[in-house]
Amino acid sequence: SLEHDLAVALSRSGQADKALVHFQKVLEHDPQDVGHLNDYAIALARLKQFDQAATILKRALAIDDNDPNVYDTLARVATAQGKLDDARRYRRRLIALLPGDANAYNELGIILARQEQLPEAIAQFSQAVAIDPSHQGAGENLRQAREMLANQP
């Protein structure tokens, strides 16, 4: 809908506060639309309203627990909150849904590296590179994780 498109455009242009009003109108008409809920949660996250975003995303999962976009957003929100175990779980679910998504493996590797689980992080970065050898970031993350592991006592 035009209202939804406007809300997304506002959110992406740094006007997430204005976008919320439009997302709320969109959701009044279709409160069960998982894509709209996900986009609303992204706008909330841009305003650092992470708890509200997580609540909206969990509502979306109650409607459709196989939507990869919701798991991606949940992982980003959990990471922003420092809830890395949750973020890791959401990334693993995303990978189960989209096993060919190099970015999902790279993002999981980043979480694992932050948790100092370097061998597992290296495995995830390696998988990302195997899927997409030109993936921006995965190759560099793989190199850095290997270097960090080699320099551990």
Coordinates of C-alpha atoms in Angstrom, one line a residue:
S1 CA 0.0 0.0 0.0
L2 CA 1.0 3.6 -0.4
E3 CA 0.9 4.1 3.3
H4 CA 3.3 1.2 3.9
D5 CA 5.7 2.4 1.1
L6 CA 5.7 5.9 2.7
A7 CA 6.4 4.4 6.2
V8 CA 9.3 2.4 4.8
A9 CA 10.7 5.4 2.9
L10 CA 10.6 7.5 6.0
S11 CA 12.2 4.8 8.1
R12 CA 15.0 4.4 5.7
S13 CA 15.6 8.1 5.3
G14 CA 16.2 8.5 9.1
Q15 CA 12.7 9.6 9.9
A16 CA 11.7 6.5 11.8
D17 CA 9.7 8.5 14.3
K18 CA 7.4 9.7 11.5
A19 CA 7.4 6.3 10.0
L20 CA 5.9 4.8 13.2
V21 CA 2.7 6.7 12.7
H22 CA 2.3 5.4 9.2
F23 CA 3.1 1.8 10.2
Q24 CA 0.5 2.0 12.9
K25 CA -2.1 3.0 10.4
V26 CA -1.0 0.2 8.1
L27 CA -1.3 -2.3 10.9
E28 CA -4.7 -1.1 11.9
H29 CA -5.9 -2.4 8.5
D30 CA -3.9 -5.6 8.5
P31 CA -2.5 -6.5 12.0
Q32 CA -1.5 -10.0 10.8
D33 CA 0.8 -8.9 8.0
V34 CA 4.2 -10.3 9.1
G35 CA 6.2 -8.2 6.6
H36 CA 4.5 -5.0 7.9
L37 CA 5.2 -6.0 11.5
N38 CA 8.8 -6.7 10.6
D39 CA 9.2 -3.3 8.9
Y40 CA 7.5 -1.6 12.0
A41 CA 10.0 -3.4 14.3
I42 CA 12.9 -2.1 12.1
A43 CA 11.7 1.5 12.5
L44 CA 11.4 0.9 16.3
A45 CA 14.9 -0.5 16.4
R46 CA 16.2 2.5 14.5
L47 CA 14.8 4.6 17.3
K48 CA 16.6 2.2 19.8
Q49 CA 13.3 1.0 21.1
F50 CA 14.6 -2.5 21.1
D51 CA 12.2 -4.0 23.7
Q52 CA 9.2 -2.8 21.7
A53 CA 10.8 -4.0 18.5
A54 CA 11.4 -7.5 20.0
T55 CA 7.8 -7.7 21.2
I56 CA 6.5 -6.8 17.7
L57 CA 8.8 -9.4 16.1
K58 CA 7.7 -12.1 18.5
R59 CA 4.1 -11.2 17.6
A60 CA 5.1 -11.7 13.9
L61 CA 6.6 -15.1 14.8
A62 CA 3.4 -16.2 16.4
I63 CA 1.7 -15.6 13.0
D64 CA 4.5 -17.2 10.9
D65 CA 7.5 -18.8 12.6
N66 CA 9.2 -19.4 9.2
D67 CA 9.8 -15.9 8.0
P68 CA 13.5 -15.4 7.5
N69 CA 13.2 -11.6 7.6
V70 CA 11.8 -11.7 11.1
Y71 CA 14.6 -13.9 12.3
D72 CA 17.2 -11.5 10.7
T73 CA 15.6 -8.5 12.4
L74 CA 15.3 -10.4 15.7
A75 CA 19.0 -11.2 15.5
R76 CA 19.9 -7.6 14.8
V77 CA 17.8 -6.4 17.7
A78 CA 19.2 -9.0 20.1
T79 CA 22.7 -8.1 19.1
A80 CA 22.0 -4.4 19.6
Q81 CA 20.8 -5.3 23.1
G82 CA 23.9 -7.4 23.8
K83 CA 21.8 -10.5 24.0
L84 CA 24.3 -12.5 21.9
D85 CA 23.0 -16.0 22.9
D86 CA 19.5 -15.0 21.6
A87 CA 21.1 -13.4 18.5
R88 CA 23.1 -16.6 17.8
R89 CA 19.9 -18.7 18.2
Y90 CA 18.0 -16.5 15.7
R91 CA 20.9 -16.6 13.2
R92 CA 20.9 -20.4 13.4
R93 CA 17.2 -20.5 12.7
L94 CA 17.7 -18.1 9.8
I95 CA 20.4 -20.4 8.4
A96 CA 18.0 -23.4 8.7
L97 CA 15.5 -21.5 6.6
L98 CA 18.0 -20.1 4.1
P99 CA 21.0 -22.4 4.0
G100 CA 22.5 -20.7 1.0
D101 CA 22.6 -17.2 2.6
A102 CA 26.2 -16.3 2.9
N103 CA 25.4 -13.2 4.9
A104 CA 23.6 -15.2 7.6
Y105 CA 26.7 -17.3 8.1
N106 CA 28.9 -14.2 8.2
E107 CA 26.6 -12.5 10.8
L108 CA 26.6 -15.7 12.9
G109 CA 30.4 -15.8 12.7
I110 CA 30.6 -12.2 14.0
I111 CA 28.4 -13.1 16.9
L112 CA 30.5 -16.1 17.7
A113 CA 33.7 -14.1 17.4
R114 CA 32.3 -11.6 19.9
Q115 CA 31.6 -14.5 22.2
E116 CA 35.3 -15.6 21.7
Q117 CA 34.2 -18.9 20.1
L118 CA 36.8 -18.5 17.4
P119 CA 36.9 -22.0 16.0
E120 CA 33.1 -21.9 15.4
A121 CA 33.3 -18.4 14.1
I122 CA 35.9 -19.5 11.6
A123 CA 33.7 -22.3 10.5
Q124 CA 30.8 -19.9 9.9
F125 CA 33.0 -17.4 8.0
S126 CA 34.4 -20.2 5.9
Q127 CA 30.9 -21.3 5.0
A128 CA 30.0 -17.8 4.0
V129 CA 33.1 -17.6 1.7
A130 CA 32.3 -21.0 0.3
I131 CA 28.8 -19.9 -0.6
D132 CA 29.9 -16.5 -1.9
P133 CA 33.6 -16.0 -2.5
S134 CA 33.1 -12.3 -3.3
H135 CA 31.1 -11.7 -0.1
Q136 CA 32.2 -8.3 1.3
G137 CA 33.4 -8.8 4.8
A138 CA 33.3 -12.6 5.2
G139 CA 36.8 -13.1 3.8
E140 CA 38.3 -10.3 5.9
N141 CA 36.4 -11.7 9.0
L142 CA 37.8 -15.1 8.3
R143 CA 41.3 -13.8 8.1
Q144 CA 40.9 -11.8 11.3
A145 CA 39.4 -14.7 13.2
R146 CA 42.2 -17.0 12.1
E147 CA 44.8 -14.4 13.2
M148 CA 43.1 -14.0 16.6
L149 CA 43.0 -17.7 17.1
A150 CA 46.7 -18.0 16.2
N151 CA 47.6 -15.3 18.7
Q152 CA 45.7 -16.9 21.6
P153 CA 48.0 -18.2 24.4

